[in-house]
GROMACS .gro file of C-alpha atoms in nm:
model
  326
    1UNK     CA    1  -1.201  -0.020   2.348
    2UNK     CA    2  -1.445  -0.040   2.620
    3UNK     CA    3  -1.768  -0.101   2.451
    4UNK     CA    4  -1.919  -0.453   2.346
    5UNK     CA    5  -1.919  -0.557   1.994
    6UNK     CA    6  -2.269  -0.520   1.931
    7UNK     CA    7  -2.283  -0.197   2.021
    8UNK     CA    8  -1.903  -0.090   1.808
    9UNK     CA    9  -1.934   0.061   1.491
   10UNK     CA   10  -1.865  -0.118   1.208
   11UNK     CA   11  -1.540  -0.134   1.008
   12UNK     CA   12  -1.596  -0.336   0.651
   13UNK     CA   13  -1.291  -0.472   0.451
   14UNK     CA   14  -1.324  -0.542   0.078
   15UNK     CA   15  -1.094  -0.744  -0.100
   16UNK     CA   16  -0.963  -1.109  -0.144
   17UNK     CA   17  -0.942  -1.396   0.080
   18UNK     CA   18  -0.708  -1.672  -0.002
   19UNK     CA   19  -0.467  -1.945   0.111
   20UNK     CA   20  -0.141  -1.953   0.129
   21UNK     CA   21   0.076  -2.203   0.137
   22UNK     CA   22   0.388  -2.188   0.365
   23UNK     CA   23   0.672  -2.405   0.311
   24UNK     CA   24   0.740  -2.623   0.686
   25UNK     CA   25   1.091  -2.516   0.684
   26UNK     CA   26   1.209  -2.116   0.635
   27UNK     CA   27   1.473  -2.012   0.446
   28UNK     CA   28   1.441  -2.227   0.121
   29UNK     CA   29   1.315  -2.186  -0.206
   30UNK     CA   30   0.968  -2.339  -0.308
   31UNK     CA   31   1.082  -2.627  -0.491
   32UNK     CA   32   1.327  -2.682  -0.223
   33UNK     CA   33   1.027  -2.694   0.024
   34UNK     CA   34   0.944  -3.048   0.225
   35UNK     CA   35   0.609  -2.956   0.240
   36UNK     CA   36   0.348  -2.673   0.331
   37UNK     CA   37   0.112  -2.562   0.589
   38UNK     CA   38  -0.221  -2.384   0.477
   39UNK     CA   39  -0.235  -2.070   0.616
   40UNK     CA   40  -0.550  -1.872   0.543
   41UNK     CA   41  -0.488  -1.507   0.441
   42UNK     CA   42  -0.558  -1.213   0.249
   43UNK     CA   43  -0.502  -0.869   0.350
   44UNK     CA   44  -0.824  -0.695   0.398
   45UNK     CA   45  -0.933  -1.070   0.539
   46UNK     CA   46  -0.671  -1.031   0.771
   47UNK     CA   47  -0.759  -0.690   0.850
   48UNK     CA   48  -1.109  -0.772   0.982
   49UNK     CA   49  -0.959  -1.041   1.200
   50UNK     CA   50  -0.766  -0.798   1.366
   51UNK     CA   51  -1.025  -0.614   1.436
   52UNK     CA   52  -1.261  -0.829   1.567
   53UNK     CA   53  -0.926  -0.979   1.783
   54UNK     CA   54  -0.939  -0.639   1.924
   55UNK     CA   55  -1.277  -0.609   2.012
   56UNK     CA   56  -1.408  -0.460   1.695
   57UNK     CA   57  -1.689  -0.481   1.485
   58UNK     CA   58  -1.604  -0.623   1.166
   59UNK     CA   59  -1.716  -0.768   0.847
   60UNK     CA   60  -1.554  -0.882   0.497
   61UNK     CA   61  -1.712  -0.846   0.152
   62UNK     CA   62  -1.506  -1.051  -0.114
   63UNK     CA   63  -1.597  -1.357  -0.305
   64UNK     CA   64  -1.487  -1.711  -0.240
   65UNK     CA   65  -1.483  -2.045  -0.473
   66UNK     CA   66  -1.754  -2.281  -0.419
   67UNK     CA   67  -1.485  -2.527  -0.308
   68UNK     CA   68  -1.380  -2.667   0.039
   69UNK     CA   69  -1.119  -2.404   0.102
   70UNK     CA   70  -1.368  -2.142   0.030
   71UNK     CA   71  -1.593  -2.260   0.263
   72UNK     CA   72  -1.314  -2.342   0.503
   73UNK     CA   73  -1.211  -1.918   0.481
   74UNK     CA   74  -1.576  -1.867   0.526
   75UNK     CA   75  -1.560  -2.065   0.863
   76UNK     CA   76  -1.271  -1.906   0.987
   77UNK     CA   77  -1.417  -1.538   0.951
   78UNK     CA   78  -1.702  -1.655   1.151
   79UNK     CA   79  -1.494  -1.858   1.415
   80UNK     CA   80  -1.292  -1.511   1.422
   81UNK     CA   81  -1.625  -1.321   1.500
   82UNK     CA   82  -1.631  -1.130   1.166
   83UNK     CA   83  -1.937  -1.108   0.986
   84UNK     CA   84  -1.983  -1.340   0.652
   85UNK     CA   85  -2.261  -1.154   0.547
   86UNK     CA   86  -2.068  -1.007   0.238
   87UNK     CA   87  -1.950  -1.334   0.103
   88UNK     CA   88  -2.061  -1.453  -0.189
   89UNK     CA   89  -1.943  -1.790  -0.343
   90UNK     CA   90  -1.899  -1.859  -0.731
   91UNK     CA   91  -1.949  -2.204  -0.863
   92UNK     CA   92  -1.678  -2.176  -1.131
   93UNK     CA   93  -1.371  -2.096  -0.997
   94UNK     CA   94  -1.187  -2.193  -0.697
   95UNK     CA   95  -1.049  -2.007  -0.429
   96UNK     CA   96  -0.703  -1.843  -0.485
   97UNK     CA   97  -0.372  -2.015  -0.324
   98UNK     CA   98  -0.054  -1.836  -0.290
   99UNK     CA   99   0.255  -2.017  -0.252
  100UNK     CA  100   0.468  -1.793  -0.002
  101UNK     CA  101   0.849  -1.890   0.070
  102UNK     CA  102   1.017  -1.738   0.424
  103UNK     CA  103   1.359  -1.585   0.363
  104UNK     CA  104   1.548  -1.629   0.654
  105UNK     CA  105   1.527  -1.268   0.773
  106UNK     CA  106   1.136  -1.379   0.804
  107UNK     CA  107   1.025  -1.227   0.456
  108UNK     CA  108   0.854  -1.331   0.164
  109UNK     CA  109   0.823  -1.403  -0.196
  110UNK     CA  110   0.516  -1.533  -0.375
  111UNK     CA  111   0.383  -1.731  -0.652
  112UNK     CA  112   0.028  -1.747  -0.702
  113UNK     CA  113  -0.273  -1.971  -0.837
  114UNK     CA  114  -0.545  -1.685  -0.938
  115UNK     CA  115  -0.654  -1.806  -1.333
  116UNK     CA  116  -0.900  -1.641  -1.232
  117UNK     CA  117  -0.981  -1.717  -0.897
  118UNK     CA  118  -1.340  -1.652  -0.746
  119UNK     CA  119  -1.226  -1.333  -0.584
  120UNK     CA  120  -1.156  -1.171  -0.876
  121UNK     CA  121  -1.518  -1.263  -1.053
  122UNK     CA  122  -1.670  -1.047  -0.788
  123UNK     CA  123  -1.961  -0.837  -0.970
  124UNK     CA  124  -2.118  -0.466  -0.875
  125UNK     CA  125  -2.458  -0.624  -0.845
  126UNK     CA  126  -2.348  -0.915  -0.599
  127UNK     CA  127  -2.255  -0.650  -0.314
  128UNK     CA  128  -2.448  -0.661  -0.027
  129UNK     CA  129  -2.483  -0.304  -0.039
  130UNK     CA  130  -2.681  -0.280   0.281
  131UNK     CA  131  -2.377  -0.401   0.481
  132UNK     CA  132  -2.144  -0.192   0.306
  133UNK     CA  133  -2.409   0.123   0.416
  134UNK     CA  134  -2.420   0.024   0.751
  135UNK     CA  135  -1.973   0.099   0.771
  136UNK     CA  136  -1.833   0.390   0.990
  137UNK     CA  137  -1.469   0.239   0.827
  138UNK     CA  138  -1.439   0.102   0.466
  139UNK     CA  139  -1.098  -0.053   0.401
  140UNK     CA  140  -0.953  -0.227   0.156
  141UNK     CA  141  -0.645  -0.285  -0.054
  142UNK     CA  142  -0.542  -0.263  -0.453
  143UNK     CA  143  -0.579  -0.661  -0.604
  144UNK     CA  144  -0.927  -0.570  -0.622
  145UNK     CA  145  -0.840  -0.361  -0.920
  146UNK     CA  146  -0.618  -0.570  -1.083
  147UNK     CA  147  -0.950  -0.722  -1.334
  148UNK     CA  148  -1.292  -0.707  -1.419
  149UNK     CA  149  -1.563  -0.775  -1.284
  150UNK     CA  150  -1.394  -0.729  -0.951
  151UNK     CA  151  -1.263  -0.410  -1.023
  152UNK     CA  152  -1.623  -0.200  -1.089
  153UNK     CA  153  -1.776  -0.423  -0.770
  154UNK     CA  154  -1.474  -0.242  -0.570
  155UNK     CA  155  -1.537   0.117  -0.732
  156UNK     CA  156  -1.929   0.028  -0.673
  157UNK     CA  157  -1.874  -0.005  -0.323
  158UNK     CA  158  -1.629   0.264  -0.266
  159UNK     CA  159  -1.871   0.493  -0.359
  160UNK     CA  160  -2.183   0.358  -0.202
  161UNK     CA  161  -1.963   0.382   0.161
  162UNK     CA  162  -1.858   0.649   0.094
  163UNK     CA  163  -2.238   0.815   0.014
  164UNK     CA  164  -2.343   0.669   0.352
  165UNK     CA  165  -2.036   0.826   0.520
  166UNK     CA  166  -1.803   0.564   0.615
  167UNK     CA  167  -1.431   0.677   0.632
  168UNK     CA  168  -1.236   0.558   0.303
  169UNK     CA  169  -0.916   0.314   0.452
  170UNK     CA  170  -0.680   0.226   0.170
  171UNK     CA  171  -0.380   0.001   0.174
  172UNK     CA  172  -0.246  -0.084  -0.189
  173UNK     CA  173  -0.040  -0.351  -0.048
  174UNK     CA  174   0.152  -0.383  -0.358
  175UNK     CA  175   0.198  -0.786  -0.514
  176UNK     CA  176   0.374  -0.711  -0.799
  177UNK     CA  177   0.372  -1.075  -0.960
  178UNK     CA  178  -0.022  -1.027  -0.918
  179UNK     CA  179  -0.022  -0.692  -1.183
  180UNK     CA  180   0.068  -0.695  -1.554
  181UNK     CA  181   0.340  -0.478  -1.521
  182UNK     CA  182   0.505  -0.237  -1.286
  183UNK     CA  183   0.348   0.037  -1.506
  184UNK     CA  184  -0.032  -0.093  -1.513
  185UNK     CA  185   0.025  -0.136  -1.081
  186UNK     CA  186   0.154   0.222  -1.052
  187UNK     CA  187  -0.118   0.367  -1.260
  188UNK     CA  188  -0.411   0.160  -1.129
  189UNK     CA  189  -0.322   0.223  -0.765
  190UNK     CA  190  -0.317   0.587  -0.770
  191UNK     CA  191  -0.634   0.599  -1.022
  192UNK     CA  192  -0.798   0.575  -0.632
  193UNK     CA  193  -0.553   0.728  -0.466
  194UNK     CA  194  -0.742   1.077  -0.402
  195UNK     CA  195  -1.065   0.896  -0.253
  196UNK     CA  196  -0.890   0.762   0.043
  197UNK     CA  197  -0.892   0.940   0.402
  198UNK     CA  198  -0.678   0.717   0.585
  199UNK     CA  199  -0.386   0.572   0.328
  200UNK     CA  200  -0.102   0.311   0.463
  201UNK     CA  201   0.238   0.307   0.278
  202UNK     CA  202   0.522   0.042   0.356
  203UNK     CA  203   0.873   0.209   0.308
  204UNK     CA  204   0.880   0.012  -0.045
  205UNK     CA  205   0.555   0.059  -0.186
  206UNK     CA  206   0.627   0.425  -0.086
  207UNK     CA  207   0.959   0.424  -0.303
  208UNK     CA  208   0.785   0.231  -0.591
  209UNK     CA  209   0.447   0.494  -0.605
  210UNK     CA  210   0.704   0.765  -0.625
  211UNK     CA  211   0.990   0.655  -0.821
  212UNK     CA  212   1.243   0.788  -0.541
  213UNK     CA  213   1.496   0.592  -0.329
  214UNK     CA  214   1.430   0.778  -0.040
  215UNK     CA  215   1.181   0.702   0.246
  216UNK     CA  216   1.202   1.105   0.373
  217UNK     CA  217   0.910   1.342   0.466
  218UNK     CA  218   0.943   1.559   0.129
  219UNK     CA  219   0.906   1.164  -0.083
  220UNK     CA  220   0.600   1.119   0.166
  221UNK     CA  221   0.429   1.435   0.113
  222UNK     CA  222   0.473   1.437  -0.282
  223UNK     CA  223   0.169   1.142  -0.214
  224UNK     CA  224  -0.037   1.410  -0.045
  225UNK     CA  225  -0.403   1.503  -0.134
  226UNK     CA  226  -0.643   1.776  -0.014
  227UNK     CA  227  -0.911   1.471   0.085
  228UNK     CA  228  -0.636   1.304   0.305
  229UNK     CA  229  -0.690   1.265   0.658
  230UNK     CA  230  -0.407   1.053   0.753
  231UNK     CA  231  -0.103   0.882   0.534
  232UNK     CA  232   0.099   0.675   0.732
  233UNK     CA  233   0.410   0.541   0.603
  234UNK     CA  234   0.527   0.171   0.795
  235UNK     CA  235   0.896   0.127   0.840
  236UNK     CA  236   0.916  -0.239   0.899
  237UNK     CA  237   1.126  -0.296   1.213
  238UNK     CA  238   1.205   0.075   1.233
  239UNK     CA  239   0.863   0.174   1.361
  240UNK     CA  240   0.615   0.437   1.137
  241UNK     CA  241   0.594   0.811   1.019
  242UNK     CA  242   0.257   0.999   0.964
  243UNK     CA  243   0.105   1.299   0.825
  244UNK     CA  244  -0.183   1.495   0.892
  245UNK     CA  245  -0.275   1.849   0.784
  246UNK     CA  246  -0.134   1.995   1.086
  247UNK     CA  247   0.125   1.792   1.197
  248UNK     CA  248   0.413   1.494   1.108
  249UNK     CA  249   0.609   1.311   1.316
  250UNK     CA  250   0.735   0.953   1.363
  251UNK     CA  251   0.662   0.614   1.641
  252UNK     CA  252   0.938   0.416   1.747
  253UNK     CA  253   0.920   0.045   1.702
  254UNK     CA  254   0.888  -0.226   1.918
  255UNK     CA  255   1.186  -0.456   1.897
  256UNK     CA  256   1.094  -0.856   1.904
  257UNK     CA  257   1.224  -1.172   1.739
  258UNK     CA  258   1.044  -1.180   1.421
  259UNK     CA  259   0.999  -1.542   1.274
  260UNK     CA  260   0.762  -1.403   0.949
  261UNK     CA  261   0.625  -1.071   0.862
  262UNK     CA  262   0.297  -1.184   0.695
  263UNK     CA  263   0.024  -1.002   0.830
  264UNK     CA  264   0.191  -0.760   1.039
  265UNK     CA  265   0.098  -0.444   0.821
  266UNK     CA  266  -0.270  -0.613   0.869
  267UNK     CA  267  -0.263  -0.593   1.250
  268UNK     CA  268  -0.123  -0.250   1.256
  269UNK     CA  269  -0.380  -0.089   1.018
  270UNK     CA  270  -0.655  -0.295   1.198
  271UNK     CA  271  -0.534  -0.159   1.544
  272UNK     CA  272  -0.525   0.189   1.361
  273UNK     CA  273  -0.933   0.113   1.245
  274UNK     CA  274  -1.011  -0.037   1.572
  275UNK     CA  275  -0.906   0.327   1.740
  276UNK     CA  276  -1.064   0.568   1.523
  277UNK     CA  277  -1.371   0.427   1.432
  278UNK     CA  278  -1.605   0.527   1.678
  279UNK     CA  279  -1.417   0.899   1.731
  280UNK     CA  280  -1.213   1.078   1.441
  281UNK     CA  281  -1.117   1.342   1.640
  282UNK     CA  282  -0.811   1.132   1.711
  283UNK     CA  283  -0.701   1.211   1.374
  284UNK     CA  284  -0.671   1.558   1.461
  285UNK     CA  285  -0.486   1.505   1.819
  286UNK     CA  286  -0.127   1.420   1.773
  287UNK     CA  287  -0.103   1.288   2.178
  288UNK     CA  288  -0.383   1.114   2.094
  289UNK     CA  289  -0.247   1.004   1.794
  290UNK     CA  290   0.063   0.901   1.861
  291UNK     CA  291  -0.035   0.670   2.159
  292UNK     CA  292  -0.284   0.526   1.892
  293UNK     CA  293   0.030   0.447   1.656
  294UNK     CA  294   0.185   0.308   1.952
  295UNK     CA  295  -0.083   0.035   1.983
  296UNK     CA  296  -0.062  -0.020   1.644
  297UNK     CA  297   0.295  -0.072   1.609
  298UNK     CA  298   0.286  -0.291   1.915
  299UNK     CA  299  -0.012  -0.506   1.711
  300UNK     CA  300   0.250  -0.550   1.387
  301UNK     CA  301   0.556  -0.630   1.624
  302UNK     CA  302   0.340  -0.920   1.780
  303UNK     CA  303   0.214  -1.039   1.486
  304UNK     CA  304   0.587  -1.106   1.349
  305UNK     CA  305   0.665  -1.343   1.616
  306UNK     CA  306   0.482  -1.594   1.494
  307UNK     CA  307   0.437  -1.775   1.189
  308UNK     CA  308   0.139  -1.717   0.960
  309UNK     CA  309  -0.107  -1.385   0.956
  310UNK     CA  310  -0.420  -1.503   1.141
  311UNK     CA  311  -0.318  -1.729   1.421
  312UNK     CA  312  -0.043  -1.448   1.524
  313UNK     CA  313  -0.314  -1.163   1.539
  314UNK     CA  314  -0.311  -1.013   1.897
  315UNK     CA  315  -0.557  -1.012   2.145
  316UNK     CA  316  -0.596  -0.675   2.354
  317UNK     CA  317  -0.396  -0.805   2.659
  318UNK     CA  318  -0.154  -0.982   2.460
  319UNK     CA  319  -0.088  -0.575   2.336
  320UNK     CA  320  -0.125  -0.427   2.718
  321UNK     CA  321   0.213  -0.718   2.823
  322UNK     CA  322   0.396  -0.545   2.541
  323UNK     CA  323   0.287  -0.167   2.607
  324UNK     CA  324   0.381  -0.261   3.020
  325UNK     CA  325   0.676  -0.413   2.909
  326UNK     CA  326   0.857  -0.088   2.726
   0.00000   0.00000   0.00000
């Protein structure tokens, strides 16, 4: 974490950029809701923030409406130090706005505006395949294979990283409303399943890719595959198990007041990037490892003490209090 970002190696995230909209009290139902805050998300979005928040080197490829709120997501990648480079705008359809209520146990339920939103109108020959060469870390999630066009510009650049031998990052974080049916998600998520290196389960979408109620290292491994570097299953506030070929174990959590969840996953898996790009070998050191997970987890627990995903992103030192505090 020592070097300066112009000399990191890249990490790319691919994938959709959107607002959401977050009701100004928690705890009620949307059409209960006063009134809403924009809060600028997206997973892999997210995920390069967290990145750069770290110190990385990060850009995000996706496609934004030609609208205000495109342009505003556009500004806050740059503000955040991620490259724009890989955004392209489309003049016919806007940007994609989720409507997000907080439970009060700080989770959430969605409804979303995508009919079709720009992000999903992202085509193969659009990619700014030069940036996506120039990766050591390609992440990105499983919305972007919810549709065509955006679907084959996702496959496109999967294998295009992968040829100039970036490491394949994949977190489906499952939306279910987002998918035809439960079926069509199950099916379409694992159709990449076996390309990934690095692959990020929560305790749910583990239960839903395998059909079993239990969260156990046998459930875990059943998701296994001979290309797999690293499956890591997130346990919410009960801290994270991973897998490697030699070795399994689990992290403890980090306990803290959590006012809303979003983004949390993000920061960990961003952490996780942030750590590995610029020496693998962690992957295969379980010390190393472990203190790596530790930094991660530490990311996520911050991140839920805040509302929204971006502005609750940690900063290195914001990590170090927590690490010096346990």
């Amino acid at each position: 974490m020592t070097k300066s970002n112009g000399e990191k190696s890249l990490i790319v995230s691919f994938g959709e950029m959107l607002i959401d909209f977050v009701p100004t009290v928690s705890g009620v139902s949307l059409s209960e809701a006063p009134g809403f805050i924009k809060a600028p998300g997206g997973a892999p979005a997210n995920v390069a923030i967290a990145v750069s928040r770290l110190g990385g080197r990060a850009a995000f490829v996706g496609k934004l409406g030609d609208d205000e709120f495109g342009h505003m997501l556009a500004g806050i990648l740059k503000q955040n130090g991620v490259s724009a480079e890989g955004i392209n705008f489309d003049t016919g359809a806007r940007t994609a706005l989720a409507f997000v209520t907080l439970r009060s146990d700080g989770e959430r339920e969605f409804m979303f505006y995508r009919n079709p939103s720009a992000d999903m109108l992202l085509r193969p020959d659009e990619l700014n395949l030069d940036l996506i060469r120039s990766a050591k870390v390609f992440h990105y999630g499983s919305i972007s294979l919810i549709v065509e066009p955006c679907r084959s510009a996702h496959l496109k650049a999967m294998e295009v990283a992968k040829e100039a031998g970036a490491l394949l990052s994949y977190d489906p974080n499952l939306r279910l409303p987002l998918w035809p049916s439960k079926e069509e998600a199950k099916k379409q998520i694992l159709s990449i399943w076996d390309k990934a290196e690095v692959i990020k389960v929560s305790d749910e979408e583990l239960m839903f890719l395998t059909g079993s109620d239990n969260v156990d290292d046998e459930t875990a491994l059943s998701l296994w595959h001979d290309n797999l570097k690293l499956l890591l299953v997130t346990l919410g506030e009960k801290g994270c198990n991973y897998y490697t070929k030699s070795f399994r174990g689990s992290v403890d959590p980090f306990h803290v007041n959590a006012v809303d969840t979003t983004g949390a996953g993000d920061s960990y898996v961003g952490a996780l990037l942030c750590n590995i790009v610029d020496d693998r070998s962690v992957l295969e050191d379980e010390a190393r490892l472990r203190e790596v997970l530790k930094f991660a987890n530490a990311c996520g627990a911050i991140t839920t003490t805040k509302k929204g995903a971006i502005p609750a992103l940690p900063t290195v030192s914001e990590v170090e209090t927590l690490l010096n505090a346990n």
